[in-house]
mmCIF file of C-alpha atoms and ligand atoms in Angstrom:
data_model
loop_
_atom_site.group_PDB
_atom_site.id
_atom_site.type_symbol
_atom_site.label_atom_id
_atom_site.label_comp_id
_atom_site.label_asym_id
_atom_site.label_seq_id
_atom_site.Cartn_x
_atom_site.Cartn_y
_atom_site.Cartn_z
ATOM 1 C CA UNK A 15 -5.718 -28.059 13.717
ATOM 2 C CA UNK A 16 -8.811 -25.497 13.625
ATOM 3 C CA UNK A 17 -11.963 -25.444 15.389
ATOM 4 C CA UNK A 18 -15.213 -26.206 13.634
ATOM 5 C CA UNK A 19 -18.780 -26.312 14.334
ATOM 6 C CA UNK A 20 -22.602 -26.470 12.735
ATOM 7 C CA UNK A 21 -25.302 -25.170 15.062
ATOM 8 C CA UNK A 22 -28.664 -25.966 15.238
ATOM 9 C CA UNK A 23 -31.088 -22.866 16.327
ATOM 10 C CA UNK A 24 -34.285 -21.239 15.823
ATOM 11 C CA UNK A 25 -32.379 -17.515 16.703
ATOM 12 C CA UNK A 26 -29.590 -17.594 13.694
ATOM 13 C CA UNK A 27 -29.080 -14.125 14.369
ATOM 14 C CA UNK A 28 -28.150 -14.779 18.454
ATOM 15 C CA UNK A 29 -24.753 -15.794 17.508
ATOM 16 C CA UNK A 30 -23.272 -12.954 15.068
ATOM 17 C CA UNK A 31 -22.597 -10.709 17.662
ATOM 18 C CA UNK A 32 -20.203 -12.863 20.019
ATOM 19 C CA UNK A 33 -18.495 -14.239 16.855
ATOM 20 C CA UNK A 34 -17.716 -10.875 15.314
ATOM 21 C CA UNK A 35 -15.724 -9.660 18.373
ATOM 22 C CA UNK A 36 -12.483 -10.358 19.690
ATOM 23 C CA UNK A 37 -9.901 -13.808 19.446
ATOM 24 C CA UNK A 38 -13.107 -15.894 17.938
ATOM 25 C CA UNK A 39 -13.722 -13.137 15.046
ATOM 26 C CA UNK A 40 -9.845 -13.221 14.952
ATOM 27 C CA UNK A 41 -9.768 -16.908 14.667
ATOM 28 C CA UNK A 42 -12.222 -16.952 11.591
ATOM 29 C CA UNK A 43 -10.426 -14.555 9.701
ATOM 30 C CA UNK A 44 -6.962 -16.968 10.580
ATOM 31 C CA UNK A 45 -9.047 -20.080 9.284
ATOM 32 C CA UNK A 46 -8.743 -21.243 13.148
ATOM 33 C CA UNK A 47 -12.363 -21.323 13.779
ATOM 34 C CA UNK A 48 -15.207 -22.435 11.114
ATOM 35 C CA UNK A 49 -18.914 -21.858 12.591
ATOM 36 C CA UNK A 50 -22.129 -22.746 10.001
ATOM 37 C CA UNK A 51 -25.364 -21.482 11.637
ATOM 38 C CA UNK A 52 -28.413 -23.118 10.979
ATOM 39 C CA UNK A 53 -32.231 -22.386 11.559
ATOM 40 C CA UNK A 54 -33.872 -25.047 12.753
ATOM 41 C CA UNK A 55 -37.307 -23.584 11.112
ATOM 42 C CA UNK A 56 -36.004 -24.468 7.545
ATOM 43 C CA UNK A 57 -36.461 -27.726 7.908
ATOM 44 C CA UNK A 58 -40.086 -27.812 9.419
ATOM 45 C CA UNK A 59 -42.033 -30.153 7.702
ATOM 46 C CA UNK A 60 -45.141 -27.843 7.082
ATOM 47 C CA UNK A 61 -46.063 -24.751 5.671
ATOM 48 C CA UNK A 62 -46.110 -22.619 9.087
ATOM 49 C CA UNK A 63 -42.714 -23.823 10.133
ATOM 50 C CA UNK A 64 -43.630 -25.181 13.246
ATOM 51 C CA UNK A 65 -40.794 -26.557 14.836
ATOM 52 C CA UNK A 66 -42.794 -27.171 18.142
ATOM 53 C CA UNK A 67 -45.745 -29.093 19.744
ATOM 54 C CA UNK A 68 -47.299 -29.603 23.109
ATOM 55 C CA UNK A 69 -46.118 -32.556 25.428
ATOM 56 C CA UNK A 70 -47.956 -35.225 25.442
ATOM 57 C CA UNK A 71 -49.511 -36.180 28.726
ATOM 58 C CA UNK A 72 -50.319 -32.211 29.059
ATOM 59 C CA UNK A 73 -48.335 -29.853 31.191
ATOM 60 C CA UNK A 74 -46.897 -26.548 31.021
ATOM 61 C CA UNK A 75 -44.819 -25.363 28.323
ATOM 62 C CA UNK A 76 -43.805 -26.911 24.238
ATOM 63 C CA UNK A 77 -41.153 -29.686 22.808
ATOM 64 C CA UNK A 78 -39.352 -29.109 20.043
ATOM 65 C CA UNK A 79 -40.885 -31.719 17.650
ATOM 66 C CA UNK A 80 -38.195 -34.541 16.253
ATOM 67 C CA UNK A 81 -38.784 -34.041 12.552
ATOM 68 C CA UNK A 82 -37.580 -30.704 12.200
ATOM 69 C CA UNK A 83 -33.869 -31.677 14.092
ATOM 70 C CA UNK A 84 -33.686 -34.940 11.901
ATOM 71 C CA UNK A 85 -33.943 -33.533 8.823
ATOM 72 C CA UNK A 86 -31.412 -30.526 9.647
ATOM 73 C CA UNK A 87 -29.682 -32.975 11.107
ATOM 74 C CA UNK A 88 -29.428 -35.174 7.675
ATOM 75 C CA UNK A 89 -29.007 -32.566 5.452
ATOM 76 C CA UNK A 90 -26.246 -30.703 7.706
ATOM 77 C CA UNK A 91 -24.484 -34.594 7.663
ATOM 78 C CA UNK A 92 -25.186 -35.061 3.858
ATOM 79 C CA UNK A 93 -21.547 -33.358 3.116
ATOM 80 C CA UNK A 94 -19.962 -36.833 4.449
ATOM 81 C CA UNK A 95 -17.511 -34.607 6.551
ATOM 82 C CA UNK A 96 -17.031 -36.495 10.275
ATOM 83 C CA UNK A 97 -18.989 -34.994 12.911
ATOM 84 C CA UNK A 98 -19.734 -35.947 16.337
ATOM 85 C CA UNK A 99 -23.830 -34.639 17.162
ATOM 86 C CA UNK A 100 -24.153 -32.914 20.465
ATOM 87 C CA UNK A 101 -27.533 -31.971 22.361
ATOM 88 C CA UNK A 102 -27.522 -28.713 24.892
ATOM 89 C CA UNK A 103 -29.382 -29.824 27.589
ATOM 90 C CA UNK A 104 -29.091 -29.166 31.610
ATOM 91 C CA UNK A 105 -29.716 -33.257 31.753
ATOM 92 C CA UNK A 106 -26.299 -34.016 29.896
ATOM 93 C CA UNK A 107 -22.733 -34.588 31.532
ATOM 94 C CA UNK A 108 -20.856 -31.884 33.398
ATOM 95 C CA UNK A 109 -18.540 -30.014 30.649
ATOM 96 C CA UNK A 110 -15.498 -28.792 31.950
ATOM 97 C CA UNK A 111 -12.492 -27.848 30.550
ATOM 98 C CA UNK A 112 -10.953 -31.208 30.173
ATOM 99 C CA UNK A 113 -14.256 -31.961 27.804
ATOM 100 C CA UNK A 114 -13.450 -28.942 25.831
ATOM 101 C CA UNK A 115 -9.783 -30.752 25.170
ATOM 102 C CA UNK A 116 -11.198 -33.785 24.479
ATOM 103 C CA UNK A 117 -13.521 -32.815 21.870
ATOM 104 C CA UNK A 118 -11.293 -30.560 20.374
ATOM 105 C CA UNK A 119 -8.699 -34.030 20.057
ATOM 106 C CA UNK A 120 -11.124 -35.530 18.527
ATOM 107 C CA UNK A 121 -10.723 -33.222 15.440
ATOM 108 C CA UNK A 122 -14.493 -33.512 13.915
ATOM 109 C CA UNK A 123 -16.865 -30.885 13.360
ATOM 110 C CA UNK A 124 -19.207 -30.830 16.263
ATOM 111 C CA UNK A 125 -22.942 -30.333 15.300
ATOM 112 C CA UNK A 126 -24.687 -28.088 18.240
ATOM 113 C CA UNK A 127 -28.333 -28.877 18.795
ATOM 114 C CA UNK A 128 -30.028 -25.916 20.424
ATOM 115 C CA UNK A 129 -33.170 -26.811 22.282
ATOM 116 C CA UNK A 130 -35.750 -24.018 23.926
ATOM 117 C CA UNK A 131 -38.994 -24.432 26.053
ATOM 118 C CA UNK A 132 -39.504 -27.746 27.613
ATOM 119 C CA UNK A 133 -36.512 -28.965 25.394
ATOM 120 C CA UNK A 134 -36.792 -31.749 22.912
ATOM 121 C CA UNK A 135 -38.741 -34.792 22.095
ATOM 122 C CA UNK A 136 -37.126 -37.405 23.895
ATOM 123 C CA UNK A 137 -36.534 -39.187 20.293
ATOM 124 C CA UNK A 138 -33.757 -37.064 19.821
ATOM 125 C CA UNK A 139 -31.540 -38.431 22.241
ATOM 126 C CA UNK A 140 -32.363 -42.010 21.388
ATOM 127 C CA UNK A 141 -31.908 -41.610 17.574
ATOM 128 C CA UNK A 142 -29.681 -38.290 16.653
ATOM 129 C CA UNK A 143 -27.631 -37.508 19.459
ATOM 130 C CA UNK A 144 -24.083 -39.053 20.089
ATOM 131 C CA UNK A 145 -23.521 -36.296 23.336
ATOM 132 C CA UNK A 146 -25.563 -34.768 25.981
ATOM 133 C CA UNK A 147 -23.440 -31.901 27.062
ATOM 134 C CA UNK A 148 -24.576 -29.771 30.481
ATOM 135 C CA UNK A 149 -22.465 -26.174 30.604
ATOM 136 C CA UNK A 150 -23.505 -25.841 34.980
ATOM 137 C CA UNK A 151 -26.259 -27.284 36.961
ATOM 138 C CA UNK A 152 -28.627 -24.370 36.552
ATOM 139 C CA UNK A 153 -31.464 -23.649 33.411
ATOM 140 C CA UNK A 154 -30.886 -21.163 31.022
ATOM 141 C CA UNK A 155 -33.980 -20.300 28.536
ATOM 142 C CA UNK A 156 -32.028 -22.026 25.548
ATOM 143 C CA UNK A 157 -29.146 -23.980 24.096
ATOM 144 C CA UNK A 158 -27.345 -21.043 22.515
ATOM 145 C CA UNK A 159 -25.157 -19.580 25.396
ATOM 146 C CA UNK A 160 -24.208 -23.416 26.189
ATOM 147 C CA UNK A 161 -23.320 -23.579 22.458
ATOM 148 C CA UNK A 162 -21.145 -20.445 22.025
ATOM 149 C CA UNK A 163 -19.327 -21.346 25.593
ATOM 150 C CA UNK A 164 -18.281 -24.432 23.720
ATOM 151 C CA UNK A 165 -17.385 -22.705 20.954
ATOM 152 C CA UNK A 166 -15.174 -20.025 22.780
ATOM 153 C CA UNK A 167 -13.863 -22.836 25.556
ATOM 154 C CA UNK A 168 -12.707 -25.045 22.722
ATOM 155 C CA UNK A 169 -11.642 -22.625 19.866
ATOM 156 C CA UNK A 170 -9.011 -21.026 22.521
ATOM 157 C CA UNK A 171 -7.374 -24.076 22.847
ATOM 158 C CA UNK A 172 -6.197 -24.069 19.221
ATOM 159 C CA UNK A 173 -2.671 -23.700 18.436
ATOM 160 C CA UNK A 174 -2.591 -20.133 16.861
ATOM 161 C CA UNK A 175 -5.713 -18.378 18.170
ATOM 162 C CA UNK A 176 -4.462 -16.868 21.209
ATOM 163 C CA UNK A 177 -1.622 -13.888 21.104
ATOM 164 C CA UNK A 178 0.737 -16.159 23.293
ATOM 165 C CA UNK A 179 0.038 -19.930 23.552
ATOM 166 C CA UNK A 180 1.698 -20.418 26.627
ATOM 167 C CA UNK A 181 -1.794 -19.088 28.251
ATOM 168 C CA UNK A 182 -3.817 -21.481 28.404
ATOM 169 C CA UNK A 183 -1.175 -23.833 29.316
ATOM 170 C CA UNK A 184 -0.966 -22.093 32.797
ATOM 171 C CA UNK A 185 -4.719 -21.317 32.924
ATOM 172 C CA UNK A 186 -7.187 -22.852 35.763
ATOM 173 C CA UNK A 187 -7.957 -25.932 35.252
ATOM 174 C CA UNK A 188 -5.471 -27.026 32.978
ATOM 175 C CA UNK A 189 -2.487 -27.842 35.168
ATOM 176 C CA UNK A 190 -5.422 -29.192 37.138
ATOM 177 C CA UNK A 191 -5.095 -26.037 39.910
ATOM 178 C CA UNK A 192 -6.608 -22.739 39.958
ATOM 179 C CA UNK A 193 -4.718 -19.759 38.720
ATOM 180 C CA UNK A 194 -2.385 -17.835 40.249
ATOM 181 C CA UNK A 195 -3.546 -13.886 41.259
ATOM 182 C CA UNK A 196 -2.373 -11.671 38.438
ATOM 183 C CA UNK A 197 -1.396 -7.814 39.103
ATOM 184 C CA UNK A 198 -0.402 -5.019 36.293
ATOM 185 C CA UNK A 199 0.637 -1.313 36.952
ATOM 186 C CA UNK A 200 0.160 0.562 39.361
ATOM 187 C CA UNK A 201 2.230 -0.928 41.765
ATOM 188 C CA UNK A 202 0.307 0.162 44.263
ATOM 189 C CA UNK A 203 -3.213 1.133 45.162
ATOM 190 C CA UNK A 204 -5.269 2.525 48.056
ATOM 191 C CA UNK A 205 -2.644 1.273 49.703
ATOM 192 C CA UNK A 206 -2.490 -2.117 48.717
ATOM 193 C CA UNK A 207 1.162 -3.157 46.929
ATOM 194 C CA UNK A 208 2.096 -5.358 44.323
ATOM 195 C CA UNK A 209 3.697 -8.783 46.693
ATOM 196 C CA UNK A 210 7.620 -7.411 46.069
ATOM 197 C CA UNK A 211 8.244 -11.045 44.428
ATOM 198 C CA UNK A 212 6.441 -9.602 41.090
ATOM 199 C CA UNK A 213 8.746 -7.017 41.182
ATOM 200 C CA UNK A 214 11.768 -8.862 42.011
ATOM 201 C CA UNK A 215 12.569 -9.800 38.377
ATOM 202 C CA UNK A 216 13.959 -12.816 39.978
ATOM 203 C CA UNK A 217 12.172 -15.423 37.573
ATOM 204 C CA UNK A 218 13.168 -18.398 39.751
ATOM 205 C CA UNK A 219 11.207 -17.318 42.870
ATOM 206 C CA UNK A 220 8.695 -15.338 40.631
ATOM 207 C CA UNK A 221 7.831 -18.921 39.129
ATOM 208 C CA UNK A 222 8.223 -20.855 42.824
ATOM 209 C CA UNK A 223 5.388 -18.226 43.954
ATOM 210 C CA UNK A 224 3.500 -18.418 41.559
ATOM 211 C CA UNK A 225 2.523 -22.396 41.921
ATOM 212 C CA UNK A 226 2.087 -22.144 45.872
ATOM 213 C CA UNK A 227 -0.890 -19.500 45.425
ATOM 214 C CA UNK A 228 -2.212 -21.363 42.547
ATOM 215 C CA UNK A 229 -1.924 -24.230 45.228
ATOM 216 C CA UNK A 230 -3.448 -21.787 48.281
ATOM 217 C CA UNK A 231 -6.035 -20.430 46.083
ATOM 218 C CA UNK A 232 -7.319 -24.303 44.903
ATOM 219 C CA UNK A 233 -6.677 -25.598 48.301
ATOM 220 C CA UNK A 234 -9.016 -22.592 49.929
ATOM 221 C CA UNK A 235 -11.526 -22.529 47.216
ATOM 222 C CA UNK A 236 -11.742 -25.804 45.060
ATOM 223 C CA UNK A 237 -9.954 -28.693 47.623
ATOM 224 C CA UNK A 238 -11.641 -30.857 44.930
ATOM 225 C CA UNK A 239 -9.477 -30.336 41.976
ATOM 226 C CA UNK A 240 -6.538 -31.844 44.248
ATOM 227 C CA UNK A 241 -4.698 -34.427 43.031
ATOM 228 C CA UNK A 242 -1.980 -35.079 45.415
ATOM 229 C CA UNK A 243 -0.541 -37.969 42.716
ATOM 230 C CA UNK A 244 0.422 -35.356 40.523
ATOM 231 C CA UNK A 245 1.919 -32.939 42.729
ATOM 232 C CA UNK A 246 5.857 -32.481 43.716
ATOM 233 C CA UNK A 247 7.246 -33.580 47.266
ATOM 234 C CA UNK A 248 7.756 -29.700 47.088
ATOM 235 C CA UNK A 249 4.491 -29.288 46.509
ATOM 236 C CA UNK A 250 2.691 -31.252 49.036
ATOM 237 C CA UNK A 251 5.010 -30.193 51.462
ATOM 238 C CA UNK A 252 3.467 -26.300 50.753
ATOM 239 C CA UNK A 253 -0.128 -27.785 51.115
ATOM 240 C CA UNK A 254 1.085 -29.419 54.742
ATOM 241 C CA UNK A 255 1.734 -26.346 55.644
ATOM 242 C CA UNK A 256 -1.256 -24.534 54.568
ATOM 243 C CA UNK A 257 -3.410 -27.136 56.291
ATOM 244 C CA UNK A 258 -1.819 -25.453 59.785
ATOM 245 C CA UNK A 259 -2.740 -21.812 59.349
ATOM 246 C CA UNK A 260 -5.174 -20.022 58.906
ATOM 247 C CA UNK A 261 -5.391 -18.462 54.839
ATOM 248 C CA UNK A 262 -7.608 -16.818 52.991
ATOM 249 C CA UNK A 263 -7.548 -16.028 49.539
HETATM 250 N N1 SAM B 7 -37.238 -28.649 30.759
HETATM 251 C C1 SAM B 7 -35.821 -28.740 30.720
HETATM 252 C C2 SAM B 7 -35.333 -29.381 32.019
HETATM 253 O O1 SAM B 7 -35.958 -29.178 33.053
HETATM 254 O O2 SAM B 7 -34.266 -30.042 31.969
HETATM 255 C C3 SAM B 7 -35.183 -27.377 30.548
HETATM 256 C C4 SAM B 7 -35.292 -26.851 29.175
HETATM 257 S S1 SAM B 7 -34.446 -25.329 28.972
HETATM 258 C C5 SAM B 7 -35.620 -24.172 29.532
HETATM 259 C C6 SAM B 7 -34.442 -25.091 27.233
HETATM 260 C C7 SAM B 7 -33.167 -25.478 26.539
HETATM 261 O O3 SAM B 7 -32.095 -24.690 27.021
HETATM 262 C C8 SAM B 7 -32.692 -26.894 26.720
HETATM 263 O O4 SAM B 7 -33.341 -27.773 25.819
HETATM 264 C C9 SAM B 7 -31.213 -26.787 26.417
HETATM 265 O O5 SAM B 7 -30.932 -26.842 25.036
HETATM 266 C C10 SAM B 7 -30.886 -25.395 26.921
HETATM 267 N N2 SAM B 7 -30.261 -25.395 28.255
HETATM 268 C C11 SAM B 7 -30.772 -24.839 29.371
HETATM 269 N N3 SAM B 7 -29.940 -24.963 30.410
HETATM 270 C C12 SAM B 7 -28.839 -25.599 29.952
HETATM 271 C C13 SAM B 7 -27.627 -26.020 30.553
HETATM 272 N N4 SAM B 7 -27.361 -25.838 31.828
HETATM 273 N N5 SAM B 7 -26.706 -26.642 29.767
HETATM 274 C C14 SAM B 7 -26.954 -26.862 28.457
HETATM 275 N N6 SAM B 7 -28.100 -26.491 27.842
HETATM 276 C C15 SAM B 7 -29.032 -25.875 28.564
#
């Protein structure tokens, strides 16, 4: 299984830093992760290579124009490969991590569309778009950050791109619970210890701890995420009797 992607942008060069670093340049050089760049302004239609025009109806701001996306769009799809087409905008559906496993199980290349300014001629969605992806209810200046989060989010999921695999098995989110506090040496600090459990090397009660403050921390912070279905009697009888103090983590 490997991660791979074509992205549609009119800043090419945005993306080389982030994917020359760390477990995604790692992932390259293991095959894991294949990512095609490609600027929108090569396929403008005239000599200038506008990609952009104002909004009809007037008001502030430009729209990147459809003609431009289609025929990257075409030409990008021309290899035959499978590829599910994906549009950055704040309008699209929540991602989450549980989006990033999906569309990594879906094992197709997924074609980024990077919009910027007022975003893109509503054409787009009705006629190249198979996904409208959101990365937070907030509006950044373009689609590129949204389209290397996917890239990261769903490129560490691959079997073989991080050091230890077990990670993002126990990671928040993916057992549906916030993570658990971490601690490394020292073992204490400005006076505040290590809990002695860590240190117990009792593996048993290391691992018993370990759920019941993912299970505080979720409970305190994100009381959403809780799906009481899928949690043990043991389990639900912790959270009964964090619902009678007082905790804060
Ligand atoms: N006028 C648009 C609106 O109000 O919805 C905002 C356009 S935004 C300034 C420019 C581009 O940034 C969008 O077309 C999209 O590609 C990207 N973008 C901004 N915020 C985003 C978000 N939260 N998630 C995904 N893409 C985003």
């Amino acid at each position: 299984m490997k991660a791979s992607f074509d992205v549609i942008t009119i800043f090419p060069n945005f993306f080389s830093a982030y994917l020359n670093e760390g477990i995604l340049k790692k992932a390259i050089h293991k095959g894991l992760l294949d990512v095609k760049i490609h600027n929108l302004r090569d396929y403008a239609v005239d000599k200038h290579k506008t990609v952009d025009d104002y909004p009809y109806g007037g008001g502030p701001g430009m729209v990147f124009k459809i003609e431009p996306i289609y025929n990257a769009v075409e030409s990008i799809k021309a290899d035959g490969v499978e590829r599910v087409t994906i549009l950055l905008s704040p309008v699209g559906k929540l991602y989450t991590q549980e989006t990033a496993k999906n569309l990594l199980m879906l094992n197709k290349r997924l074609l980024l569309i990077c919009g910027r300014y007022e975003g893109v001629d509503e054409r787009v969605r009705e006629l190249i778009v198979e996904e409208e992806i959101s990365i937070g209810d907030y509006v950044l200046t373009g689609g590129e950050l949204p389209a290397l989060v996917i890239i990261d989010s769903i490129t560490r999921l691959v079997p073989g791109v991080l050091g230890d695999d077990m990670s993002c098995l126990e990671e928040s989110f993916t057992t549906g619970l916030l993570e658990y506090p971490h601690y490394t040496r020292p073992a204490e600090f400005k006076g505040l210890k290590v809990p002695d459990v860590l240190i117990s090397g009792n593996h048993q009660q290391i691992k018993r701890w370990r759920r019941q403050e993912a299970l505080r921390r979720t409970f305190i912070r994100r009381s959403d995420l809780i799906r009481e279905k899928e949690l043990s009697p043991e389990d639900l009888e912790f959270l009964r009797q964090l619902k009678n103090t007082d905790s804060k983590v």
